[in-house]
Amino acid sequence: MARFRIPLLIALGLFISGLALTAAFTDRHYVLLSVVLLLAALLPLFIRLERRPLQSRELVLLAVLSAIAAVSRIPFAALPGVKPVSAVVILSAYVFGAEAGFVIGAVAALVSNIYFGQGPWTPWQMFAWGMTGLTAGWLRRSWLLRRRAGLLVFGFIWGFLFGWIMNIWVLLSLPDAFSWRLVAVTFAASFYFDLAHALSNVFFLAVLAGGWTKVLQRFRKKYGLLQERMEL
């Protein structure tokens, strides 16, 4: 039965994609198509993690960091755009690598929306925070992230990139998604929230980068957690 699992999953994925394409081009349900495409983009990375020979304590570490990132979002719910999640994801990826950063970001979005509410926006948030962690892990040995100023600049940039990714979902949920005027209005309306997110990233990274990073690096070295085999 195991040998038929992958072909069945591929067939099911093609069937769902066909339905989404039909809905998109006949009824203009672009949100459904976008969710299917995002899930298709997220799935290979989760499958890659599933096939890794992870120890139970490594899975616990990923779960704990994801929970910390998710819970950190709740106290700042009253402040639009202020999200410590990004800083936690970036620093976790900086220490444990790209794949761990992606998982922590994606799971944090999913878990935090148990409190904030699930919806078609959840895969977009999973993708946005997952990519935040993924790129931070890719660049963690670069000259940019090895400097405190570069780390802050990276967090500032991702504050806007996160908002722009979410703007795509907003546009696809509107009836005239491909109107340039609507695109301009949507991005202009989100500027304040994106700026707040970017500045909060700078603040939280500046506060957490020293002590938080040292604690995580100590755990990694002492217990041999998520070593190079977790790298993409």
Coordinates of N, CA and C in Angstrom, one line a residue:
M1 N 0.8 -1.2 0.0 CA 0.0 0.0 0.0 C 0.9 1.3 0.0
A2 N 2.1 1.2 0.6 CA 2.9 2.3 0.7 C 3.4 2.8 -0.6
R3 N 3.6 1.8 -1.6 CA 4.1 2.3 -2.9 C 3.0 3.0 -3.7
F4 N 1.7 2.9 -3.3 CA 0.7 3.6 -4.0 C 0.4 4.9 -3.4
R5 N 1.0 5.2 -2.2 CA 0.7 6.5 -1.5 C 1.0 7.7 -2.3
I6 N 2.3 7.8 -2.8 CA 2.7 9.0 -3.5 C 1.9 9.2 -4.8
P7 N 1.7 8.1 -5.6 CA 0.8 8.4 -6.8 C -0.6 8.8 -6.4
L8 N -1.2 8.3 -5.3 CA -2.5 8.7 -4.9 C -2.5 10.2 -4.5
L9 N -1.5 10.6 -3.8 CA -1.4 12.0 -3.3 C -1.2 12.9 -4.5
I10 N -0.4 12.4 -5.5 CA -0.3 13.3 -6.7 C -1.6 13.4 -7.5
A11 N -2.3 12.3 -7.6 CA -3.6 12.3 -8.3 C -4.6 13.2 -7.6
L12 N -4.6 13.1 -6.2 CA -5.5 13.9 -5.4 C -5.1 15.4 -5.6
G13 N -3.8 15.7 -5.6 CA -3.4 17.1 -5.8 C -3.8 17.6 -7.1
L14 N -3.6 16.8 -8.2 CA -4.0 17.3 -9.5 C -5.5 17.5 -9.6
F15 N -6.3 16.6 -9.0 CA -7.7 16.8 -9.0 C -8.1 18.1 -8.3
I16 N -7.6 18.3 -7.1 CA -7.9 19.6 -6.4 C -7.4 20.8 -7.1
S17 N -6.2 20.7 -7.7 CA -5.7 21.8 -8.5 C -6.6 22.1 -9.7
G18 N -7.2 21.0 -10.4 CA -8.1 21.2 -11.5 C -9.3 21.9 -11.0
L19 N -9.9 21.5 -9.9 CA -11.1 22.2 -9.4 C -10.8 23.7 -9.1
A20 N -9.6 24.0 -8.5 CA -9.3 25.3 -8.2 C -9.1 26.2 -9.5
L21 N -8.4 25.6 -10.5 CA -8.3 26.3 -11.7 C -9.6 26.6 -12.4
T22 N -10.5 25.6 -12.4 CA -11.9 25.8 -12.9 C -12.6 26.9 -12.2
A23 N -12.5 26.9 -10.9 CA -13.2 28.0 -10.1 C -12.6 29.3 -10.4
A24 N -11.2 29.4 -10.6 CA -10.6 30.6 -10.8 C -11.0 31.3 -12.1
F25 N -11.0 30.4 -13.2 CA -11.2 31.0 -14.5 C -12.7 31.1 -14.9
T26 N -13.5 30.4 -14.2 CA -15.0 30.4 -14.5 C -15.7 31.3 -13.6
D27 N -15.4 31.2 -12.3 CA -16.2 32.0 -11.3 C -15.3 33.1 -10.6
R28 N -14.0 33.2 -11.1 CA -13.1 34.1 -10.5 C -12.9 34.0 -9.0
H29 N -12.8 32.7 -8.6 CA -12.5 32.4 -7.2 C -11.0 32.3 -7.1
Y30 N -10.3 33.4 -7.2 CA -8.8 33.3 -7.2 C -8.3 32.9 -5.8
V31 N -9.0 33.2 -4.7 CA -8.5 32.8 -3.4 C -8.3 31.3 -3.3
L32 N -9.3 30.6 -3.8 CA -9.2 29.1 -3.7 C -7.9 28.6 -4.5
L33 N -7.7 29.2 -5.7 CA -6.5 28.8 -6.4 C -5.2 29.2 -5.7
S34 N -5.2 30.4 -5.1 CA -4.0 30.8 -4.4 C -3.7 29.9 -3.2
V35 N -4.7 29.5 -2.5 CA -4.5 28.6 -1.3 C -4.0 27.3 -1.8
V36 N -4.5 26.7 -2.9 CA -4.0 25.5 -3.4 C -2.5 25.6 -3.8
L37 N -2.2 26.7 -4.5 CA -0.8 26.8 -4.9 C 0.1 27.0 -3.7
L38 N -0.3 27.8 -2.7 CA 0.5 28.0 -1.5 C 0.7 26.6 -0.8
L39 N -0.3 25.9 -0.6 CA -0.2 24.6 0.0 C 0.8 23.7 -0.8
A40 N 0.7 23.8 -2.1 CA 1.6 23.0 -2.9 C 3.1 23.4 -2.7
A41 N 3.3 24.7 -2.5 CA 4.6 25.2 -2.2 C 5.1 24.8 -0.8
L42 N 4.2 24.8 0.2 CA 4.6 24.5 1.5 C 4.8 23.0 1.7
L43 N 4.1 22.1 1.0 CA 4.1 20.7 1.2 C 5.5 20.1 1.1
P44 N 6.3 20.4 0.0 CA 7.6 19.7 -0.2 C 8.5 20.0 1.0
L45 N 8.5 21.2 1.6 CA 9.3 21.4 2.8 C 8.9 20.6 4.0
F46 N 7.6 20.5 4.2 CA 7.2 19.7 5.3 C 7.5 18.2 5.1
I47 N 7.4 17.7 3.8 CA 7.7 16.4 3.5 C 9.2 16.1 3.8
R48 N 10.0 17.1 3.4 CA 11.5 17.0 3.6 C 11.8 16.9 5.1
L49 N 11.1 17.7 5.9 CA 11.3 17.6 7.4 C 10.8 16.2 7.9
E50 N 9.7 15.7 7.4 CA 9.2 14.5 7.8 C 10.1 13.3 7.6
R51 N 10.9 13.4 6.5 CA 11.8 12.3 6.2 C 13.2 12.4 6.9
R52 N 13.4 13.5 7.6 CA 14.6 13.7 8.3 C 14.7 12.8 9.6
P53 N 15.8 12.2 9.9 CA 15.9 11.4 11.1 C 16.1 12.3 12.3
L54 N 15.0 13.0 12.8 CA 15.0 13.9 13.9 C 14.9 13.1 15.2
Q55 N 15.6 13.6 16.2 CA 15.4 13.0 17.6 C 14.2 13.7 18.2
S56 N 13.6 13.0 19.2 CA 12.4 13.5 19.9 C 12.7 14.9 20.5
R57 N 13.9 15.1 21.1 CA 14.2 16.3 21.7 C 14.3 17.5 20.7
E58 N 14.7 17.1 19.4 CA 14.7 18.1 18.4 C 13.3 18.6 18.0
L59 N 12.4 17.6 17.9 CA 11.0 17.9 17.6 C 10.4 18.8 18.7
V60 N 10.8 18.4 19.9 CA 10.3 19.2 21.1 C 10.8 20.6 21.0
L61 N 12.1 20.8 20.6 CA 12.6 22.1 20.5 C 11.9 22.9 19.4
L62 N 11.6 22.3 18.3 CA 10.9 23.0 17.2 C 9.5 23.4 17.7
A63 N 8.9 22.5 18.4 CA 7.5 22.8 18.9 C 7.5 23.9 19.9
V64 N 8.5 23.9 20.8 CA 8.6 25.0 21.8 C 8.9 26.3 21.2
L65 N 9.8 26.4 20.2 CA 10.1 27.7 19.6 C 8.9 28.2 18.7
S66 N 8.2 27.2 18.1 CA 7.0 27.6 17.4 C 5.9 28.1 18.3
A67 N 5.8 27.5 19.5 CA 4.8 28.0 20.5 C 5.2 29.3 21.0
I68 N 6.5 29.6 21.3 CA 6.9 30.9 21.8 C 6.6 32.0 20.7
A69 N 6.9 31.7 19.5 CA 6.6 32.6 18.4 C 5.1 32.9 18.3
A70 N 4.3 31.9 18.4 CA 2.9 32.0 18.3 C 2.3 32.8 19.5
V71 N 2.7 32.5 20.7 CA 2.2 33.2 21.9 C 2.7 34.6 22.0
S72 N 3.9 34.9 21.5 CA 4.4 36.3 21.5 C 3.5 37.2 20.7
R73 N 2.7 36.7 19.8 CA 1.8 37.6 19.0 C 0.6 38.1 19.8
I74 N 0.2 37.3 20.8 CA -1.1 37.6 21.5 C -1.0 38.9 22.3
P75 N 0.0 39.1 23.2 CA 0.0 40.4 24.0 C 0.0 41.6 23.2
F76 N 0.4 41.6 21.9 CA 0.4 42.8 21.1 C -0.7 42.8 20.1
A77 N -1.8 42.1 20.3 CA -2.9 42.0 19.4 C -3.6 43.4 19.3
A78 N -3.5 44.2 20.3 CA -4.2 45.5 20.2 C -3.3 46.6 19.5
L79 N -2.1 46.2 19.1 CA -1.2 47.1 18.4 C -1.1 46.6 16.9
P80 N -1.8 47.2 16.0 CA -1.8 46.7 14.6 C -0.4 46.8 14.0
G81 N 0.0 45.7 13.4 CA 1.3 45.6 12.8 C 2.5 45.2 13.6
V82 N 2.3 45.3 15.0 CA 3.4 44.9 15.9 C 3.3 43.4 16.1
K83 N 4.4 42.7 15.6 CA 4.4 41.2 15.7 C 5.8 40.8 16.0
P84 N 6.0 40.4 17.3 CA 7.3 39.8 17.7 C 7.6 38.5 17.0
V85 N 6.6 37.9 16.4 CA 6.8 36.6 15.7 C 8.0 36.6 14.8
S86 N 8.0 37.6 14.0 CA 9.1 37.7 12.9 C 10.5 37.7 13.6
A87 N 10.7 38.4 14.7 CA 12.0 38.4 15.3 C 12.3 37.1 15.9
V88 N 11.4 36.4 16.5 CA 11.6 35.1 17.1 C 12.0 34.1 15.9
V89 N 11.3 34.2 14.8 CA 11.5 33.3 13.7 C 12.9 33.5 13.1
I90 N 13.3 34.8 12.9 CA 14.6 35.2 12.3 C 15.7 34.7 13.2
L91 N 15.6 34.9 14.5 CA 16.7 34.5 15.4 C 16.8 33.0 15.6
S92 N 15.7 32.3 15.5 CA 15.7 30.8 15.6 C 16.3 30.3 14.3
A93 N 16.0 30.9 13.2 CA 16.6 30.4 11.9 C 18.1 30.7 11.9
Y94 N 18.5 31.9 12.5 CA 19.9 32.3 12.5 C 20.7 31.2 13.3
V95 N 20.1 30.6 14.3 CA 20.9 29.6 15.1 C 20.7 28.2 14.5
F96 N 19.5 27.8 14.1 CA 19.3 26.4 13.8 C 19.1 26.2 12.3
G97 N 19.2 27.2 11.5 CA 19.2 27.0 10.0 C 17.9 27.3 9.3
A98 N 17.9 27.1 8.0 CA 16.8 27.5 7.1 C 15.6 26.7 7.3
E99 N 15.8 25.3 7.3 CA 14.7 24.4 7.4 C 13.9 24.6 8.7
A100 N 14.7 24.7 9.8 CA 14.1 24.9 11.1 C 13.3 26.2 11.2
G101 N 13.9 27.3 10.6 CA 13.3 28.6 10.5 C 12.0 28.5 9.8
F102 N 12.0 27.8 8.7 CA 10.7 27.7 7.9 C 9.6 27.0 8.7
V103 N 10.0 25.9 9.4 CA 9.0 25.2 10.1 C 8.4 26.0 11.3
I104 N 9.3 26.7 12.0 CA 8.9 27.5 13.1 C 8.0 28.6 12.7
G105 N 8.3 29.3 11.6 CA 7.5 30.4 11.1 C 6.1 29.9 10.6
A106 N 6.1 28.8 9.9 CA 4.8 28.3 9.3 C 3.9 27.8 10.5
V107 N 4.5 27.0 11.4 CA 3.7 26.5 12.5 C 3.2 27.6 13.4
A108 N 4.0 28.6 13.6 CA 3.7 29.7 14.5 C 2.4 30.4 13.9
A109 N 2.4 30.6 12.6 CA 1.2 31.3 12.0 C 0.0 30.4 12.2
L110 N 0.1 29.1 12.0 CA -1.0 28.2 12.1 C -1.5 28.2 13.6
V111 N -0.6 28.0 14.5 CA -1.0 27.9 15.9 C -1.6 29.2 16.5
S112 N -1.0 30.4 16.1 CA -1.5 31.7 16.7 C -2.8 32.0 16.1
N113 N -3.2 31.5 15.0 CA -4.5 31.7 14.4 C -5.6 30.9 15.1
I114 N -5.2 30.0 15.9 CA -6.2 29.3 16.8 C -6.9 30.4 17.7
Y115 N -6.1 31.4 18.1 CA -6.5 32.5 18.9 C -7.1 33.6 18.0
F116 N -6.4 34.0 16.9 CA -6.8 35.1 16.1 C -7.9 34.7 15.1
G117 N -8.1 33.5 14.8 CA -9.1 33.0 13.8 C -8.4 32.5 12.6
Q118 N -8.8 31.3 12.2 CA -8.4 30.7 11.0 C -9.2 31.2 9.8
G119 N -8.6 31.1 8.6 CA -9.3 31.5 7.4 C -8.4 31.3 6.2
P120 N -8.8 31.8 5.0 CA -8.0 31.6 3.8 C -6.7 32.4 3.9
W121 N -6.6 33.3 4.8 CA -5.4 34.1 5.0 C -4.3 33.3 5.7
T122 N -4.7 32.2 6.4 CA -3.7 31.4 7.2 C -2.6 30.8 6.4
P123 N -2.9 30.2 5.2 CA -1.7 29.7 4.4 C -0.8 30.8 3.9
W124 N -1.3 32.0 3.7 CA -0.5 33.1 3.3 C 0.4 33.5 4.4
Q125 N -0.1 33.6 5.7 CA 0.7 33.9 6.8 C 1.8 32.8 7.1
M126 N 1.4 31.5 6.9 CA 2.3 30.4 7.0 C 3.4 30.6 6.0
F127 N 3.1 30.9 4.8 CA 4.1 31.1 3.7 C 5.0 32.3 4.0
A128 N 4.4 33.4 4.5 CA 5.2 34.6 4.7 C 6.2 34.4 5.9
W129 N 5.7 33.9 7.0 CA 6.6 33.7 8.1 C 7.5 32.5 7.9
G130 N 7.1 31.5 7.1 CA 8.0 30.4 6.7 C 9.1 30.9 5.9
M131 N 8.8 31.8 4.9 CA 9.9 32.3 4.1 C 10.8 33.3 4.8
T132 N 10.3 34.0 5.8 CA 11.1 34.8 6.7 C 12.2 33.9 7.3
G133 N 11.8 32.8 7.9 CA 12.7 31.9 8.5 C 13.7 31.3 7.5
L134 N 13.1 30.9 6.4 CA 13.9 30.2 5.4 C 15.0 31.1 4.9
T135 N 14.7 32.4 4.5 CA 15.7 33.3 4.0 C 16.7 33.7 5.1
A136 N 16.3 33.8 6.4 CA 17.2 34.1 7.5 C 18.2 33.0 7.7
G137 N 17.7 31.7 7.5 CA 18.6 30.6 7.6 C 19.6 30.5 6.5
W138 N 19.1 30.8 5.3 CA 20.0 30.8 4.1 C 21.1 31.8 4.3
L139 N 20.8 33.0 4.8 CA 21.8 34.1 4.9 C 22.5 34.2 6.2
R140 N 22.3 33.2 7.1 CA 22.8 33.4 8.5 C 24.4 33.4 8.5
R141 N 25.0 32.9 7.5 CA 26.5 33.0 7.5 C 27.0 34.1 6.6
S142 N 26.1 34.8 6.0 CA 26.5 35.9 5.1 C 27.0 37.1 5.9
W143 N 27.6 38.0 5.2 CA 28.1 39.3 5.9 C 27.0 40.1 6.4
L144 N 25.8 40.0 5.8 CA 24.7 40.8 6.3 C 24.2 40.4 7.7
L145 N 23.9 39.2 7.9 CA 23.4 38.8 9.2 C 24.4 38.6 10.3
R146 N 25.7 38.5 9.9 CA 26.7 38.4 10.9 C 27.0 39.8 11.6
R147 N 26.4 40.8 11.1 CA 26.5 42.1 11.8 C 25.2 42.5 12.3
R148 N 25.2 43.2 13.5 CA 24.0 43.5 14.2 C 23.2 44.5 13.3
A149 N 23.8 45.4 12.7 CA 23.1 46.4 11.8 C 22.5 45.7 10.6
G150 N 23.2 44.7 10.1 CA 22.6 43.9 8.9 C 21.4 43.1 9.4
L151 N 21.4 42.5 10.6 CA 20.3 41.8 11.1 C 19.1 42.7 11.2
L152 N 19.3 43.9 11.7 CA 18.2 44.8 11.9 C 17.6 45.2 10.5
V153 N 18.5 45.5 9.6 CA 18.0 45.8 8.2 C 17.2 44.7 7.6
F154 N 17.7 43.4 7.8 CA 17.0 42.3 7.3 C 15.6 42.2 7.9
G155 N 15.5 42.4 9.2 CA 14.2 42.4 9.9 C 13.3 43.5 9.4
F156 N 13.9 44.7 9.2 CA 13.1 45.8 8.6 C 12.5 45.5 7.3
I157 N 13.3 44.9 6.4 CA 12.9 44.6 5.0 C 11.8 43.6 5.1
W158 N 11.9 42.6 5.9 CA 10.9 41.5 6.0 C 9.6 42.0 6.6
G159 N 9.7 43.1 7.3 CA 8.4 43.7 7.8 C 7.5 44.2 6.7
F160 N 8.2 44.7 5.6 CA 7.4 45.1 4.4 C 7.1 44.0 3.5
L161 N 8.1 43.0 3.4 CA 7.8 41.9 2.5 C 6.6 41.1 3.0
F162 N 6.5 40.9 4.3 CA 5.4 40.2 4.9 C 4.1 40.9 4.5
G163 N 4.1 42.2 4.7 CA 2.8 42.9 4.4 C 2.5 42.8 2.9
W164 N 3.5 42.9 2.0 CA 3.2 42.8 0.6 C 2.7 41.4 0.2
I165 N 3.2 40.4 0.8 CA 2.7 39.0 0.6 C 1.2 39.0 1.0
M166 N 0.9 39.5 2.1 CA -0.5 39.5 2.6 C -1.4 40.4 1.7
N167 N -0.8 41.4 1.2 CA -1.6 42.3 0.2 C -2.1 41.5 -1.0
I168 N -1.3 40.5 -1.4 CA -1.7 39.7 -2.6 C -2.9 38.9 -2.2
W169 N -3.0 38.4 -1.0 CA -4.2 37.7 -0.6 C -5.4 38.7 -0.6
V170 N -5.2 39.9 0.0 CA -6.3 40.8 0.0 C -6.8 41.1 -1.4
L171 N -5.9 41.3 -2.3 CA -6.3 41.7 -3.7 C -7.0 40.5 -4.4
L172 N -6.6 39.3 -4.1 CA -7.2 38.1 -4.7 C -8.6 37.9 -4.1
S173 N -8.9 38.4 -2.9 CA -10.2 38.3 -2.3 C -11.2 39.3 -2.8
L174 N -10.7 40.3 -3.6 CA -11.6 41.4 -4.1 C -12.1 41.0 -5.5
P175 N -13.2 41.6 -5.9 CA -13.8 41.2 -7.2 C -13.0 41.7 -8.4
D176 N -12.3 42.8 -8.3 CA -11.5 43.3 -9.4 C -10.0 43.2 -9.0
A177 N -9.5 42.0 -8.9 CA -8.2 41.8 -8.3 C -7.0 42.4 -9.1
F178 N -7.2 42.5 -10.4 CA -6.1 42.9 -11.3 C -6.2 44.3 -11.7
S179 N -6.9 45.1 -11.0 CA -7.0 46.6 -11.3 C -5.8 47.3 -10.6
W180 N -5.0 48.0 -11.5 CA -3.8 48.7 -11.0 C -4.2 49.7 -9.9
R181 N -5.3 50.4 -10.1 CA -5.7 51.4 -9.1 C -6.0 50.7 -7.8
L182 N -6.6 49.5 -7.8 CA -6.9 48.8 -6.6 C -5.6 48.3 -5.9
V183 N -4.6 47.9 -6.7 CA -3.3 47.5 -6.2 C -2.7 48.7 -5.5
A184 N -2.7 49.8 -6.1 CA -2.1 51.0 -5.5 C -2.8 51.4 -4.2
V185 N -4.1 51.4 -4.2 CA -4.8 51.7 -3.0 C -4.5 50.7 -1.9
T186 N -4.5 49.4 -2.2 CA -4.2 48.4 -1.2 C -2.9 48.5 -0.6
F187 N -1.8 48.7 -1.4 CA -0.5 48.9 -0.9 C -0.3 50.2 -0.1
A188 N -1.0 51.2 -0.5 CA -0.9 52.5 0.2 C -1.6 52.4 1.6
A189 N -2.7 51.7 1.6 CA -3.5 51.5 2.9 C -2.7 50.6 3.9
S190 N -1.9 49.7 3.4 CA -1.1 48.8 4.3 C 0.2 49.4 4.7
F191 N 0.6 50.6 4.2 CA 1.9 51.1 4.4 C 2.1 51.3 5.9
Y192 N 1.1 51.9 6.6 CA 1.3 52.1 8.1 C 1.5 50.8 8.8
F193 N 0.8 49.8 8.5 CA 0.9 48.5 9.2 C 2.2 47.9 8.9
D194 N 2.6 48.0 7.6 CA 3.9 47.4 7.2 C 5.1 48.1 7.9
L195 N 5.0 49.4 8.0 CA 6.0 50.2 8.7 C 6.1 49.8 10.2
A196 N 4.9 49.7 10.8 CA 4.9 49.3 12.2 C 5.5 47.9 12.4
H197 N 5.2 47.0 11.5 CA 5.8 45.7 11.5 C 7.3 45.7 11.4
A198 N 7.8 46.5 10.4 CA 9.2 46.6 10.2 C 9.9 47.2 11.4
L199 N 9.4 48.3 11.9 CA 10.0 49.0 13.1 C 10.0 48.1 14.3
S200 N 8.9 47.3 14.5 CA 8.8 46.4 15.6 C 9.8 45.3 15.5
N201 N 10.0 44.8 14.2 CA 11.1 43.8 14.0 C 12.4 44.4 14.4
V202 N 12.7 45.6 14.1 CA 14.0 46.2 14.5 C 14.1 46.3 16.0
F203 N 13.0 46.7 16.6 CA 13.0 46.8 18.1 C 13.3 45.4 18.8
F204 N 12.5 44.4 18.4 CA 12.6 43.1 19.0 C 13.9 42.4 18.7
L205 N 14.4 42.6 17.5 CA 15.7 42.0 17.2 C 16.8 42.7 18.0
A206 N 16.7 44.0 18.2 CA 17.7 44.7 18.9 C 17.7 44.2 20.4
V207 N 16.5 44.0 20.9 CA 16.4 43.6 22.3 C 16.8 42.1 22.5
L208 N 16.4 41.2 21.6 CA 16.5 39.8 21.8 C 17.8 39.2 21.2
A209 N 18.4 39.9 20.2 CA 19.5 39.3 19.5 C 20.7 38.8 20.3
G210 N 21.1 39.6 21.3 CA 22.2 39.2 22.1 C 21.9 38.0 23.0
G211 N 21.1 38.2 24.0 CA 20.8 37.1 25.0 C 20.1 35.9 24.4
W212 N 19.1 36.1 23.6 CA 18.3 35.0 23.0 C 19.2 34.2 22.1
T213 N 20.0 34.8 21.3 CA 20.8 34.0 20.4 C 21.8 33.2 21.1
K214 N 22.4 33.8 22.2 CA 23.4 33.0 23.0 C 22.8 31.8 23.6
V215 N 21.6 32.0 24.2 CA 20.9 30.8 24.8 C 20.7 29.7 23.8
L216 N 20.1 30.1 22.7 CA 19.8 29.1 21.6 C 21.1 28.4 21.1
Q217 N 22.2 29.2 20.9 CA 23.4 28.6 20.5 C 24.0 27.6 21.5
R218 N 23.8 28.0 22.8 CA 24.3 27.1 23.9 C 23.6 25.8 23.9
F219 N 22.2 25.8 23.7 CA 21.4 24.6 23.6 C 21.9 23.8 22.5
R220 N 22.1 24.4 21.3 CA 22.5 23.7 20.1 C 23.8 22.9 20.3
K221 N 24.8 23.6 20.9 CA 26.1 23.0 21.1 C 26.1 22.0 22.2
K222 N 25.4 22.3 23.3 CA 25.5 21.4 24.4 C 24.8 20.1 24.1
Y223 N 23.6 20.1 23.5 CA 22.8 18.9 23.2 C 22.9 18.4 21.8
G224 N 23.7 19.1 20.9 CA 23.8 18.7 19.5 C 22.5 18.7 18.8
L225 N 21.7 19.8 19.0 CA 20.4 19.8 18.4 C 20.4 20.5 17.0
L226 N 19.7 19.9 16.1 CA 19.5 20.4 14.7 C 20.8 20.9 14.1
Q227 N 21.7 19.9 14.0 CA 23.0 20.2 13.4 C 22.9 20.4 11.9
E228 N 24.0 20.3 11.2 CA 24.0 20.7 9.7 C 23.1 19.8 8.9
R229 N 22.7 18.6 9.3 CA 21.8 17.8 8.5 C 20.5 18.4 8.3
M230 N 20.1 19.4 9.2 CA 18.8 20.1 9.0 C 18.9 21.2 7.9
E231 N 20.1 21.4 7.4 CA 20.2 22.5 6.4 C 19.5 22.1 5.0
L232 N 19.0 23.1 4.3 CA 18.4 22.8 3.0 C 19.6 22.7 2.0

